[in-house]
Structure formats: C-alpha cells, structure tokens
Amino acid sequence: MPDYDYDLFVIGGGSGGVRAARVAAGDADARVALAEEDRYGGTCVIRGCVPKKLMVFASEFAESASVGSAYGWNMTSGTFDWQNFRGRLESELDRLEVVYRTLLKNSGVDTFDARARLKDKHTVELSSGETKTAKTILVATGGRPVRPDMPNADLGIVSDDIFHLETLPKSILIIGGGYIACEFACILHGLGVEVTQYYRGAQILRGFDDEARGLIAESMRDRGIELHTGTNIVEMALASDDHTMSSMPTTSDAAMGASAQQSQVMANDNTSDAASPSRGGPVWVKATNGRERVFDTVLFATGRDPNTDDMGLEEAGVEIGRRGEIVVDEFSKTATDSIYAIGDVTNRVNLTPVAIREGMAFVETVFKDNPTAVDHDLIPSAVFTQPEMGTVGLSEEDARDREEIEVYCTSFRPMRTAFAGKPDRVLMKLVVSAKNRTVLGCHIVAPDAGEMIQLAGIAIKMGATKEDFDRTVAVHPTMSEEIVTMKTPMRTA
C-alpha cells in the first residue's frame, strides 16, 4: 500500500471543507490537512451569509423611528455611520476566522495558507512550493461572483466588494434579479443609498413562487427602490462632464417619497462624491431601453461560477460540467475514485447548510464505511429582502405542472406596521396535492419569514398534510397563525 502524507487533503477552508476536515480528523482519527488561499470561513463567513445578514440588521433600523413614534415613543431618525459599522463588522469576521482556525487546530488538522492544485489524483501542489500526497482529496473551493462579458465591466463591483467599500455611494445601479441582487438592493436602500435595479427578465427572483416574488417586487418599489424589469445594461464607461450633464437621473415618484428617509439615514461624512471607492469614479450607463444615467457605483449581481480554474482537475481525470462545476455522483465522488467534491463547486444546491451536510456525508462514506447520500429535496431557504421570503418545496407553478393542486393563501397588513400606518403586506401560502392532501410547498413573505419557514420546513419534510396543519392550534396574535387557519382554497389548478 502506498505511503501517503495524509489520509485526506481538503482544498478549501469554507464551511463544508472545514467541517469535513474536522470530523474526519476528530471522529475518524484520520490524518488530515487543509489548504486555503484566502481567509478561513469561506464565502459564508467572510463575504456572504454572515456579513450580509449583519448588514440586513443594520438596514432595518431605518424605519425604527417612524414606527416607534406611532407607538408613542418620542424618537427621531439619526444618521448611519458606515465607518463605525464597518469597523465592528471587520472585527466580527476576524473573530469568526480565528474560531475556524482554532477548530481545525484543536481537531489535529494541519493547515496550509496557500493555493492548492492537483498534480495527479493523489498529489497536491501548494503555491508555497510544497507537495503533499493523500489517499483521498476533497475539493471544497466554493464559487465566486462573475462580471458580464462586456467592455468596461471592470468599472463595476461585485458582491465581494460591498463589504470593503471605504465609503457608501450616494447612488448605485444593481444589475441582476436574483436573491443577491435583491437583498443588496434592500440593504443599501435601508442604509440610505439611492438604489436603481435593472433586471433583464420579466420579474425578479426567477425560480421562486410567482405570487411571492411579485409581492416582494411591489414592496421594493413602494419603499423607493427604482426597479426596472425587462431592462439590461448595454454600455458603460467612466462618467465625463458631458455624461453627467446629459444624463441627469429622472427621479421616480417612489424615489422622491423615500428621499426624506434617505437624507436622514445617511451621515454626510459617510457618502461618496466620487462614487465607487474601489473603481475610481462615477460610471455612465446606457440601458437597453435607451435611458442613460450616471451612478456613483455599479454592482454586478449576475451570477456565480464554481472555483475550478487552473486546479489541474481535468488532468487528474475529474469531469467538469458546462458551468465549470465538478461533476459528482450521489456520494460526492468525481470520475476519479480518490477525488471528491462538495459545496458550491459542484453547483448542486448552493447553500452553506447543504455544503456542511455534504461534508458530513462524505466522511461517513469514505472514513466510516457507511455510504451516505445527502437528501437535496425539500430544503428550506430564505431571501433576506425587506420583507423577507421563506420558501420550502414546490412553487405553485411547478406543482401544477406535476399534478392537480389546491392553493391556500392570504395576504394582509400585519398588525405591527398596520398600527403605524404603513402599507406593508405579507403573504402566507400553502400548495397542496389534491390527490393525497400532502403540503407540497409553503411560501411566506413577511418580516422574519426565514425564522418561520425553518419550522414549517420540518412539517413539510415529514410529509404533513393540509389536515395536519388544520389540526394545529394557532398562536394568536401572530402573522404565522394564518398558516394553520386557512380553511378554503383560493384556487385549484
């Protein structure tokens, strides 16, 4: 038997790779090493879920004064201090990275702060010049945001750059209609930035339930976000004086209504007169509808690609898919027996908890002689817009293409903001099989929808029927009680 340096070598220090390395070393007593070329914690901890959610929290305070006043509190809107928040954010990310490093160290995992690529199916070359061998190699390198293939695309920023802005721009154009684009549109608007969003499709959040994404789009516009669907960018350049004079923005009524809030939320010393701090100046943009505008910053949120470039994968016999993803079987094994891959680099379900589960299943399969496949069905998820969307299971559209269904839904003004005179609406929706009464999907658009869908996801994963929901006594007065009080279907299909 060959004498390898390690039983397992993990490439990538994100949530999935770290969990797999820790469990293999700690529970299976394997000799494990891990290489990471950037910061430990990966996309989720360093440039994704965690910093984004903290920014969501920060942005939600914008309406605290107006809502509080309606409840009798003598409150006035203050100003948002980006520098203060950014400093605390960076400190928190530093703390979390130390936690990840400590967990690996305490589990006995050797770590290398270096880029790793495959030399062959058992050998890893490090950018530090070292070469290591392993019986099994696990690739967990995640994904990265991409810019469109167009001239001057480098003038725009991507989601990774948001957390490193020296100052907030006064205005931003967000290109894209997926969850990242919509989340940052709501976040930045809440922090006082004038937000315009272009999406080439007919409606944002493609792939989600039509009724739910329609309500989110409506809510975004009501809050003052200039959302233009059926619109894309065709040309961009550094703004000149001529551009600035000839393309002054025409402020929409919604944006005008939000301007008072924005002027109160933003502190003058936190806004940027030269727009994109990381790209060097305002950007002139021409859209497919012929409209020309100058924005301080342009953010591309147009997709993510797996990190598989220049890793020696194909030379080692690993199959690469059309999007650059590593092709794996149900046990995360590639076309090469000694090489496995988990997480976003496989482009299956790109969610942190899924990557962690795939890492755990990999250890069960390879090191505990217990072949384990991850169940990728009925995974709850949330979109942290304002309001949030929580979803699990089939959309109404997907469900009716498969079988006859009944749709139970209600939309209403929640008590908390209705009392304050706010127009906000929420949506509660169940998609039910007409044949066996199983709840096929649940979709919630409401504040804290992510918290609610986690619990609904348990029932739906267990195969609960509509009658199971009906037998559950409501918690009153709450928004979520509507999930168990809807008795009559709104429509059938």
CSV table of C-alpha atoms in Angstrom, one decimal:
chain,number,residue,atom,x,y,z
A,1,MET,CA,0.0,0.0,0.0
A,2,PRO,CA,1.4,3.4,-0.9
A,3,ASP,CA,2.6,5.6,2.0
A,4,TYR,CA,0.7,8.9,1.7
A,5,ASP,CA,1.4,12.0,3.8
A,6,TYR,CA,-2.3,12.2,4.7
A,7,ASP,CA,-5.4,10.1,4.6
A,8,LEU,CA,-7.3,13.2,3.5
A,9,PHE,CA,-6.3,16.5,1.9
A,10,VAL,CA,-9.0,19.2,1.8
A,11,ILE,CA,-8.8,22.0,-0.7
A,12,GLY,CA,-10.8,24.9,0.6
A,13,GLY,CA,-11.4,26.4,4.0
A,14,GLY,CA,-15.1,27.2,3.8
A,15,SER,CA,-17.9,25.8,6.0
A,16,GLY,CA,-18.1,22.5,4.1
A,17,GLY,CA,-14.4,21.8,3.8
A,18,VAL,CA,-13.7,22.8,7.4
A,19,ARG,CA,-16.5,20.6,8.7
A,20,ALA,CA,-15.3,17.6,6.7
A,21,ALA,CA,-11.7,18.0,7.8
A,22,ARG,CA,-12.6,18.4,11.5
A,23,VAL,CA,-14.9,15.4,11.6
A,24,ALA,CA,-12.5,13.1,9.6
A,25,ALA,CA,-9.7,14.0,11.9
A,26,GLY,CA,-11.7,14.1,15.2
A,27,ASP,CA,-14.2,11.3,14.8
A,28,ALA,CA,-12.5,9.0,12.3
A,29,ASP,CA,-8.9,9.6,13.6
A,30,ALA,CA,-7.7,10.3,10.0
A,31,ARG,CA,-4.6,12.2,9.2
A,32,VAL,CA,-6.0,15.4,7.6
A,33,ALA,CA,-4.6,18.5,6.0
A,34,LEU,CA,-6.4,21.5,4.6
A,35,ALA,CA,-5.2,24.3,2.3
A,36,GLU,CA,-6.9,27.7,1.9
A,37,GLU,CA,-5.5,30.5,-0.2
A,38,ASP,CA,-7.7,33.2,1.3
A,39,ARG,CA,-9.5,33.6,4.6
A,40,TYR,CA,-10.8,30.7,6.6
A,41,GLY,CA,-14.6,30.6,6.7
A,42,GLY,CA,-15.1,30.9,3.0
A,43,THR,CA,-17.9,32.7,1.2
A,44,CYS,CA,-20.5,32.3,4.0
A,45,VAL,CA,-18.5,33.6,6.9
A,46,ILE,CA,-16.2,36.1,5.2
A,47,ARG,CA,-18.1,37.5,2.2
A,48,GLY,CA,-21.6,36.1,2.2
A,49,CYS,CA,-24.2,35.0,4.6
A,50,VAL,CA,-22.7,36.4,7.9
A,51,PRO,CA,-21.7,39.9,6.8
A,52,LYS,CA,-24.7,40.2,4.6
A,53,LYS,CA,-27.1,39.3,7.4
A,54,LEU,CA,-25.4,41.8,9.7
A,55,MET,CA,-25.9,44.4,7.0
A,56,VAL,CA,-29.6,43.4,6.8
A,57,PHE,CA,-29.9,44.0,10.6
A,58,ALA,CA,-28.3,47.4,10.2
A,59,SER,CA,-30.5,48.4,7.3
A,60,GLU,CA,-33.7,47.5,9.2
A,61,PHE,CA,-33.2,50.2,11.8
A,62,ALA,CA,-34.0,52.9,9.2
A,63,GLU,CA,-37.7,52.8,10.0
A,64,SER,CA,-37.5,52.3,13.7
A,65,ALA,CA,-38.1,56.0,14.5
A,66,SER,CA,-41.3,56.3,12.4
A,67,VAL,CA,-42.7,53.0,13.7
A,68,GLY,CA,-41.7,53.8,17.2
A,69,SER,CA,-43.4,57.3,17.0
A,70,ALA,CA,-46.7,55.7,16.1
A,71,TYR,CA,-46.4,53.6,19.3
A,72,GLY,CA,-45.9,56.7,21.5
A,73,TRP,CA,-42.1,56.9,21.6
A,74,ASN,CA,-40.5,60.3,21.1
A,75,MET,CA,-38.0,59.2,18.5
A,76,THR,CA,-36.2,60.9,15.7
A,77,SER,CA,-34.2,59.4,12.9
A,78,GLY,CA,-30.5,59.5,13.3
A,79,THR,CA,-27.7,59.0,10.8
A,80,PHE,CA,-26.0,55.8,9.8
A,81,ASP,CA,-22.3,55.7,10.4
A,82,TRP,CA,-20.8,53.3,7.9
A,83,GLN,CA,-17.3,53.6,9.3
A,84,ASN,CA,-18.4,52.6,12.7
A,85,PHE,CA,-20.4,49.7,11.4
A,86,ARG,CA,-17.7,48.6,9.0
A,87,GLY,CA,-15.1,48.5,11.8
A,88,ARG,CA,-17.3,46.4,14.0
A,89,LEU,CA,-18.1,44.1,11.0
A,90,GLU,CA,-14.5,43.5,10.3
A,91,SER,CA,-13.8,42.7,13.9
A,92,GLU,CA,-16.5,40.2,14.0
A,93,LEU,CA,-15.3,38.5,10.8
A,94,ASP,CA,-11.8,38.4,12.2
A,95,ARG,CA,-13.2,36.7,15.4
A,96,LEU,CA,-15.0,34.1,13.3
A,97,GLU,CA,-11.9,33.3,11.2
A,98,VAL,CA,-10.0,32.7,14.4
A,99,VAL,CA,-12.7,30.4,15.6
A,100,TYR,CA,-12.4,28.4,12.3
A,101,ARG,CA,-8.7,28.2,12.6
A,102,THR,CA,-8.9,27.1,16.2
A,103,LEU,CA,-11.4,24.4,15.5
A,104,LEU,CA,-9.1,22.9,12.9
A,105,LYS,CA,-6.1,23.1,15.1
A,106,ASN,CA,-7.9,21.5,18.1
A,107,SER,CA,-9.0,18.7,15.8
A,108,GLY,CA,-5.5,17.9,14.8
A,109,VAL,CA,-5.8,19.2,11.2
A,110,ASP,CA,-2.6,20.5,9.5
A,111,THR,CA,-3.4,23.8,7.7
A,112,PHE,CA,-1.6,25.5,4.8
A,113,ASP,CA,-2.2,29.1,3.9
A,114,ALA,CA,-1.6,28.5,0.2
A,115,ARG,CA,-3.3,27.9,-3.1
A,116,ALA,CA,-3.5,24.2,-3.9
A,117,ARG,CA,-3.9,22.5,-7.2
A,118,LEU,CA,-3.8,18.8,-8.3
A,119,LYS,CA,-0.6,17.3,-9.7
A,120,ASP,CA,-2.3,13.9,-10.0
A,121,LYS,CA,-5.1,12.0,-8.3
A,122,HIS,CA,-3.2,11.6,-5.1
A,123,THR,CA,-0.8,14.7,-5.1
A,124,VAL,CA,-1.4,18.3,-4.3
A,125,GLU,CA,1.0,21.1,-5.2
A,126,LEU,CA,0.9,24.2,-2.9
A,127,SER,CA,1.8,27.7,-4.0
A,128,SER,CA,4.3,27.7,-1.2
A,129,GLY,CA,6.4,25.2,-3.2
A,130,GLU,CA,5.4,22.2,-1.1
A,131,THR,CA,4.0,19.0,-2.5
A,132,LYS,CA,1.7,16.7,-0.4
A,133,THR,CA,0.2,13.3,-1.1
A,134,ALA,CA,-3.1,12.0,0.2
A,135,LYS,CA,-5.1,8.8,-0.2
A,136,THR,CA,-8.3,10.9,-0.7
A,137,ILE,CA,-8.6,14.5,-1.9
A,138,LEU,CA,-11.7,16.6,-1.2
A,139,VAL,CA,-12.3,19.7,-3.3
A,140,ALA,CA,-14.4,22.4,-1.5
A,141,THR,CA,-13.3,25.6,-3.2
A,142,GLY,CA,-16.8,27.1,-3.5
A,143,GLY,CA,-17.7,29.7,-6.0
A,144,ARG,CA,-17.1,33.4,-7.0
A,145,PRO,CA,-19.2,36.2,-8.4
A,146,VAL,CA,-18.7,37.0,-12.0
A,147,ARG,CA,-18.9,40.1,-14.2
A,148,PRO,CA,-20.7,40.1,-17.6
A,149,ASP,CA,-18.6,39.8,-20.7
A,150,MET,CA,-18.8,43.4,-21.9
A,151,PRO,CA,-16.4,46.3,-22.3
A,152,ASN,CA,-15.5,48.2,-19.1
A,153,ALA,CA,-17.2,45.6,-16.9
A,154,ASP,CA,-14.2,46.1,-14.5
A,155,LEU,CA,-15.7,49.5,-13.7
A,156,GLY,CA,-18.4,47.8,-11.7
A,157,ILE,CA,-18.0,45.9,-8.4
A,158,VAL,CA,-19.3,42.5,-7.3
A,159,SER,CA,-20.9,41.3,-4.1
A,160,ASP,CA,-17.5,40.5,-2.5
A,161,ASP,CA,-16.5,44.2,-2.8
A,162,ILE,CA,-19.5,45.6,-0.9
A,163,PHE,CA,-18.0,44.8,2.5
A,164,HIS,CA,-14.8,46.6,1.7
A,165,LEU,CA,-16.2,49.9,0.5
A,166,GLU,CA,-14.3,52.8,2.2
A,167,THR,CA,-17.5,54.9,2.0
A,168,LEU,CA,-21.0,54.2,0.9
A,169,PRO,CA,-22.0,55.6,-2.5
A,170,LYS,CA,-24.8,58.1,-2.8
A,171,SER,CA,-26.3,56.2,-5.7
A,172,ILE,CA,-25.9,52.7,-7.0
A,173,LEU,CA,-27.1,50.7,-10.0
A,174,ILE,CA,-27.6,47.0,-9.3
A,175,ILE,CA,-27.6,44.6,-12.3
A,176,GLY,CA,-29.4,41.4,-11.8
A,177,GLY,CA,-32.6,40.0,-10.4
A,178,GLY,CA,-31.6,37.0,-8.3
A,179,TYR,CA,-31.6,36.9,-4.5
A,180,ILE,CA,-28.2,38.5,-4.1
A,181,ALA,CA,-29.2,41.5,-6.3
A,182,CYS,CA,-32.5,41.9,-4.5
A,183,GLU,CA,-31.0,41.5,-1.0
A,184,PHE,CA,-28.4,44.2,-1.6
A,185,ALA,CA,-30.9,46.5,-3.2
A,186,CYS,CA,-33.0,46.4,0.0
A,187,ILE,CA,-29.9,46.6,2.3
A,188,LEU,CA,-28.3,49.6,0.6
A,189,HIS,CA,-31.7,51.4,0.3
A,190,GLY,CA,-32.2,50.9,4.0
A,191,LEU,CA,-28.7,52.4,4.7
A,192,GLY,CA,-29.7,55.5,2.7
A,193,VAL,CA,-28.3,54.8,-0.8
A,194,GLU,CA,-30.4,55.7,-3.8
A,195,VAL,CA,-30.9,52.3,-5.4
A,196,THR,CA,-31.8,51.5,-9.0
A,197,GLN,CA,-32.0,47.9,-10.2
A,198,TYR,CA,-32.0,46.6,-13.7
A,199,TYR,CA,-33.1,43.0,-14.5
A,200,ARG,CA,-33.4,41.7,-18.0
A,201,GLY,CA,-36.2,39.2,-17.1
A,202,ALA,CA,-39.9,39.9,-16.7
A,203,GLN,CA,-39.9,39.5,-12.9
A,204,ILE,CA,-37.2,39.3,-10.2
A,205,LEU,CA,-36.3,36.2,-8.2
A,206,ARG,CA,-36.8,33.7,-11.1
A,207,GLY,CA,-37.4,30.2,-9.9
A,208,PHE,CA,-39.4,31.3,-6.8
A,209,ASP,CA,-43.1,31.3,-6.4
A,210,ASP,CA,-44.6,33.9,-8.8
A,211,GLU,CA,-47.0,35.3,-6.3
A,212,ALA,CA,-44.3,35.6,-3.6
A,213,ARG,CA,-41.8,37.3,-5.9
A,214,GLY,CA,-44.5,39.6,-7.2
A,215,LEU,CA,-45.2,40.9,-3.7
A,216,ILE,CA,-41.5,41.4,-3.0
A,217,ALA,CA,-41.1,43.4,-6.2
A,218,GLU,CA,-44.1,45.5,-5.3
A,219,SER,CA,-42.8,46.1,-1.8
A,220,MET,CA,-39.3,47.1,-3.1
A,221,ARG,CA,-40.9,49.7,-5.4
A,222,ASP,CA,-43.1,51.0,-2.6
A,223,ARG,CA,-40.0,51.6,-0.4
A,224,GLY,CA,-38.4,53.7,-3.1
A,225,ILE,CA,-36.2,51.3,-5.0
A,226,GLU,CA,-36.3,52.0,-8.7
A,227,LEU,CA,-36.8,48.5,-10.0
A,228,HIS,CA,-36.8,48.2,-13.8
A,229,THR,CA,-37.5,44.7,-15.2
A,230,GLY,CA,-37.1,43.9,-18.9
A,231,THR,CA,-34.0,46.1,-18.8
A,232,ASN,CA,-30.3,45.4,-19.1
A,233,ILE,CA,-27.1,47.4,-19.4
A,234,VAL,CA,-25.6,47.6,-22.9
A,235,GLU,CA,-22.8,50.1,-22.4
A,236,MET,CA,-20.8,51.6,-19.6
A,237,ALA,CA,-17.9,54.0,-19.2
A,238,LEU,CA,-16.3,56.3,-16.7
A,239,ALA,CA,-18.5,59.3,-16.5
A,240,SER,CA,-17.4,62.5,-18.1
A,241,ASP,CA,-18.7,66.1,-17.5
A,242,ASP,CA,-20.8,65.6,-20.7
A,243,HIS,CA,-22.3,62.4,-19.4
A,244,THR,CA,-23.1,64.0,-16.1
A,245,MET,CA,-24.9,67.0,-17.7
A,246,SER,CA,-26.8,65.0,-20.4
A,247,SER,CA,-28.0,62.1,-18.3
A,248,MET,CA,-29.3,63.6,-15.0
A,249,PRO,CA,-31.5,61.0,-13.4
A,250,THR,CA,-35.2,61.4,-13.6
A,251,THR,CA,-36.3,60.6,-10.0
A,252,SER,CA,-39.4,58.4,-9.8
A,253,ASP,CA,-42.3,59.3,-7.5
A,254,ALA,CA,-41.3,56.3,-5.3
A,255,ALA,CA,-37.7,57.5,-5.0
A,256,MET,CA,-38.9,61.0,-4.2
A,257,GLY,CA,-41.0,59.6,-1.4
A,258,ALA,CA,-38.0,57.8,0.0
A,259,SER,CA,-35.7,60.8,-0.3
A,260,ALA,CA,-36.6,62.2,3.1
A,261,GLN,CA,-35.8,59.0,4.8
A,262,GLN,CA,-32.6,58.6,2.9
A,263,SER,CA,-31.3,62.1,3.8
A,264,GLN,CA,-31.9,61.4,7.5
A,265,VAL,CA,-30.4,57.9,7.5
A,266,MET,CA,-27.1,58.7,5.8
A,267,ALA,CA,-24.4,60.7,7.5
A,268,ASN,CA,-22.8,63.2,5.2
A,269,ASP,CA,-19.3,62.1,6.0
A,270,ASN,CA,-20.1,58.5,5.0
A,271,THR,CA,-21.3,59.2,1.5
A,272,SER,CA,-19.0,59.4,-1.5
A,273,ASP,CA,-19.0,62.2,-4.0
A,274,ALA,CA,-16.8,60.1,-6.3
A,275,ALA,CA,-18.8,57.2,-6.4
A,276,SER,CA,-17.2,53.8,-6.5
A,277,PRO,CA,-14.4,53.9,-3.9
A,278,SER,CA,-12.9,50.8,-5.3
A,279,ARG,CA,-13.2,51.6,-9.0
A,280,GLY,CA,-12.2,55.3,-9.2
A,281,GLY,CA,-15.3,57.4,-10.1
A,282,PRO,CA,-18.8,57.7,-11.3
A,283,VAL,CA,-20.0,55.4,-14.0
A,284,TRP,CA,-22.1,56.3,-17.1
A,285,VAL,CA,-24.5,53.6,-18.1
A,286,LYS,CA,-26.7,53.1,-21.1
A,287,ALA,CA,-29.6,50.7,-20.8
A,288,THR,CA,-31.5,48.6,-23.3
A,289,ASN,CA,-34.4,51.0,-23.1
A,290,GLY,CA,-32.2,53.8,-24.3
A,291,ARG,CA,-32.0,55.5,-20.9
A,292,GLU,CA,-28.7,57.0,-19.9
A,293,ARG,CA,-27.7,57.6,-16.3
A,294,VAL,CA,-24.7,58.3,-14.2
A,295,PHE,CA,-24.3,56.3,-10.9
A,296,ASP,CA,-21.7,56.5,-8.2
A,297,THR,CA,-21.3,52.7,-8.3
A,298,VAL,CA,-22.5,49.8,-10.4
A,299,LEU,CA,-22.9,46.4,-8.7
A,300,PHE,CA,-23.0,43.3,-10.9
A,301,ALA,CA,-25.0,40.6,-9.2
A,302,THR,CA,-25.4,38.5,-12.4
A,303,GLY,CA,-24.3,35.1,-11.2
A,304,ARG,CA,-21.6,33.0,-9.6
A,305,ASP,CA,-19.3,30.4,-11.1
A,306,PRO,CA,-17.6,27.4,-9.4
A,307,ASN,CA,-13.9,27.9,-8.5
A,308,THR,CA,-12.3,25.3,-10.7
A,309,ASP,CA,-10.0,27.3,-12.9
A,310,ASP,CA,-6.3,26.2,-13.1
A,311,MET,CA,-6.7,23.5,-10.5
A,312,GLY,CA,-5.4,20.5,-12.5
A,313,LEU,CA,-8.8,18.8,-12.2
A,314,GLU,CA,-9.3,17.6,-15.7
A,315,GLU,CA,-5.7,16.4,-15.9
A,316,ALA,CA,-6.4,14.3,-12.9
A,317,GLY,CA,-9.5,12.7,-14.6
A,318,VAL,CA,-12.1,14.9,-12.9
A,319,GLU,CA,-15.1,15.7,-15.1
A,320,ILE,CA,-16.0,19.4,-15.4
A,321,GLY,CA,-19.6,20.5,-16.3
A,322,ARG,CA,-20.8,23.2,-18.6
A,323,ARG,CA,-20.7,25.9,-15.9
A,324,GLY,CA,-17.3,24.9,-14.7
A,325,GLU,CA,-18.7,22.7,-11.9
A,326,ILE,CA,-17.2,19.5,-10.7
A,327,VAL,CA,-19.5,16.6,-11.7
A,328,VAL,CA,-20.1,14.2,-8.8
A,329,ASP,CA,-22.3,11.2,-8.0
A,330,GLU,CA,-24.8,11.0,-5.1
A,331,PHE,CA,-21.9,10.3,-2.7
A,332,SER,CA,-19.9,13.4,-3.9
A,333,LYS,CA,-17.4,11.3,-5.8
A,334,THR,CA,-15.9,12.5,-9.0
A,335,ALA,CA,-15.0,10.4,-12.1
A,336,THR,CA,-11.6,9.8,-10.2
A,337,ASP,CA,-12.1,7.4,-7.3
A,338,SER,CA,-9.7,9.2,-5.0
A,339,ILE,CA,-11.2,12.7,-5.5
A,340,TYR,CA,-14.4,14.0,-4.1
A,341,ALA,CA,-16.1,17.4,-4.2
A,342,ILE,CA,-18.7,19.2,-2.0
A,343,GLY,CA,-20.4,22.5,-1.8
A,344,ASP,CA,-20.8,25.3,-4.3
A,345,VAL,CA,-18.0,24.0,-6.5
A,346,THR,CA,-20.4,21.2,-7.5
A,347,ASN,CA,-23.3,23.6,-8.3
A,348,ARG,CA,-25.9,21.3,-6.8
A,349,VAL,CA,-27.7,23.3,-4.1
A,350,ASN,CA,-25.6,26.3,-3.3
A,351,LEU,CA,-26.4,26.8,0.4
A,352,THR,CA,-24.0,26.7,3.3
A,353,PRO,CA,-26.0,24.1,5.4
A,354,VAL,CA,-26.1,21.9,2.3
A,355,ALA,CA,-22.3,22.1,1.9
A,356,ILE,CA,-21.9,21.1,5.6
A,357,ARG,CA,-24.2,18.2,5.2
A,358,GLU,CA,-22.3,17.1,2.1
A,359,GLY,CA,-19.1,17.3,4.1
A,360,MET,CA,-20.5,15.1,6.9
A,361,ALA,CA,-21.9,12.6,4.4
A,362,PHE,CA,-18.5,12.4,2.7
A,363,VAL,CA,-16.9,11.5,6.0
A,364,GLU,CA,-19.5,8.8,6.7
A,365,THR,CA,-19.0,7.4,3.2
A,366,VAL,CA,-15.2,7.4,3.0
A,367,PHE,CA,-14.0,7.1,6.5
A,368,LYS,CA,-16.8,5.3,8.4
A,369,ASP,CA,-17.7,2.7,5.8
A,370,ASN,CA,-21.3,4.0,5.8
A,371,PRO,CA,-22.2,5.2,2.3
A,372,THR,CA,-24.4,8.2,2.8
A,373,ALA,CA,-26.1,10.4,0.2
A,374,VAL,CA,-27.4,13.9,1.1
A,375,ASP,CA,-31.1,14.4,0.5
A,376,HIS,CA,-31.4,17.5,-1.6
A,377,ASP,CA,-35.2,17.5,-1.6
A,378,LEU,CA,-37.4,19.9,0.3
A,379,ILE,CA,-34.6,22.2,1.5
A,380,PRO,CA,-36.0,25.3,3.2
A,381,SER,CA,-34.4,28.6,2.3
A,382,ALA,CA,-34.8,32.3,2.8
A,383,VAL,CA,-34.3,35.5,0.8
A,384,PHE,CA,-33.4,38.4,3.1
A,385,THR,CA,-35.2,41.2,1.2
A,386,GLN,CA,-37.5,43.6,3.0
A,387,PRO,CA,-39.8,41.9,3.7
A,388,GLU,CA,-38.1,38.5,3.7
A,389,MET,CA,-39.2,35.5,1.8
A,390,GLY,CA,-39.1,32.0,3.2
A,391,THR,CA,-39.8,29.0,1.0
A,392,VAL,CA,-39.7,25.2,1.1
A,393,GLY,CA,-41.0,22.8,-1.5
A,394,LEU,CA,-42.6,23.4,-4.9
A,395,SER,CA,-43.9,26.7,-6.1
A,396,GLU,CA,-47.4,26.9,-7.3
A,397,GLU,CA,-46.2,27.0,-10.9
A,398,ASP,CA,-44.0,23.9,-10.6
A,399,ALA,CA,-46.6,22.0,-8.6
A,400,ARG,CA,-49.4,22.5,-11.1
A,401,ASP,CA,-47.2,21.2,-13.9
A,402,ARG,CA,-46.9,17.9,-12.0
A,403,GLU,CA,-50.4,17.3,-10.6
A,404,GLU,CA,-53.7,18.7,-9.6
A,405,ILE,CA,-53.3,21.1,-6.6
A,406,GLU,CA,-55.2,23.3,-4.3
A,407,VAL,CA,-53.7,26.7,-3.3
A,408,TYR,CA,-54.4,28.2,0.1
A,409,CYS,CA,-53.1,31.7,0.5
A,410,THR,CA,-53.8,35.0,2.2
A,411,SER,CA,-52.3,38.5,2.0
A,412,PHE,CA,-52.8,41.1,4.7
A,413,ARG,CA,-51.3,44.0,6.5
A,414,PRO,CA,-49.5,42.8,9.7
A,415,MET,CA,-50.6,44.3,13.0
A,416,ARG,CA,-47.2,45.8,13.9
A,417,THR,CA,-46.9,48.0,10.9
A,418,ALA,CA,-50.6,48.5,10.1
A,419,PHE,CA,-50.9,50.2,13.5
A,420,ALA,CA,-48.2,52.6,12.5
A,421,GLY,CA,-50.0,53.4,9.2
A,422,LYS,CA,-47.5,51.5,7.0
A,423,PRO,CA,-48.7,49.9,3.7
A,424,ASP,CA,-46.6,46.8,4.2
A,425,ARG,CA,-48.3,43.5,3.3
A,426,VAL,CA,-47.4,39.9,4.0
A,427,LEU,CA,-48.2,36.6,2.2
A,428,MET,CA,-48.8,33.2,3.6
A,429,LYS,CA,-49.3,30.4,1.1
A,430,LEU,CA,-49.7,26.6,1.0
A,431,VAL,CA,-49.6,24.5,-2.1
A,432,VAL,CA,-51.4,21.2,-1.5
A,433,SER,CA,-51.8,18.0,-3.5
A,434,ALA,CA,-55.4,17.5,-4.5
A,435,LYS,CA,-54.8,13.7,-4.5
A,436,ASN,CA,-53.3,12.9,-1.2
A,437,ARG,CA,-53.5,16.3,0.6
A,438,THR,CA,-49.8,16.5,1.2
A,439,VAL,CA,-48.4,20.0,1.5
A,440,LEU,CA,-46.1,20.3,-1.5
A,441,GLY,CA,-44.9,23.8,-0.8
A,442,CYS,CA,-45.0,26.7,1.7
A,443,HIS,CA,-44.1,30.3,0.8
A,444,ILE,CA,-44.0,33.2,3.3
A,445,VAL,CA,-43.3,36.8,2.5
A,446,ALA,CA,-43.1,38.7,5.8
A,447,PRO,CA,-40.7,40.1,8.4
A,448,ASP,CA,-38.7,37.2,9.8
A,449,ALA,CA,-40.0,34.8,7.2
A,450,GLY,CA,-36.7,32.9,7.4
A,451,GLU,CA,-37.4,32.1,11.0
A,452,MET,CA,-40.9,30.9,10.2
A,453,ILE,CA,-40.0,28.7,7.2
A,454,GLN,CA,-37.5,26.7,9.3
A,455,LEU,CA,-40.2,25.4,11.5
A,456,ALA,CA,-42.7,24.9,8.6
A,457,GLY,CA,-39.9,23.0,6.8
A,458,ILE,CA,-39.9,20.3,9.5
A,459,ALA,CA,-43.6,19.5,9.0
A,460,ILE,CA,-43.3,19.5,5.2
A,461,LYS,CA,-40.2,17.4,5.2
A,462,MET,CA,-42.2,14.9,7.3
A,463,GLY,CA,-44.9,14.7,4.7
A,464,ALA,CA,-47.6,16.7,6.6
A,465,THR,CA,-51.0,17.0,5.0
A,466,LYS,CA,-53.2,20.1,5.0
A,467,GLU,CA,-55.3,18.4,7.6
A,468,ASP,CA,-52.2,18.1,9.9
A,469,PHE,CA,-51.8,21.9,9.6
A,470,ASP,CA,-55.5,22.4,10.3
A,471,ARG,CA,-55.3,20.3,13.5
A,472,THR,CA,-52.6,22.6,14.8
A,473,VAL,CA,-53.9,25.3,17.1
A,474,ALA,CA,-52.9,28.8,16.1
A,475,VAL,CA,-50.7,31.0,18.2
A,476,HIS,CA,-52.6,34.3,18.5
A,477,PRO,CA,-52.0,37.1,17.7
A,478,THR,CA,-49.2,36.3,15.2
A,479,MET,CA,-48.6,36.5,11.5
A,480,SER,CA,-47.8,32.8,11.3
A,481,GLU,CA,-51.1,31.7,12.7
A,482,GLU,CA,-52.5,32.2,9.2
A,483,ILE,CA,-50.6,29.1,8.1
A,484,VAL,CA,-52.9,26.9,10.2
A,485,THR,CA,-56.2,28.9,9.8
A,486,MET,CA,-56.6,28.9,6.0
A,487,LYS,CA,-59.7,26.6,5.5
A,488,THR,CA,-60.8,27.3,1.9
A,489,PRO,CA,-58.6,27.1,-1.1
A,490,MET,CA,-58.3,30.3,-3.1
A,491,ARG,CA,-57.9,28.4,-6.3
A,492,THR,CA,-57.3,25.0,-7.8
A,493,ALA,CA,-55.2,24.0,-10.8
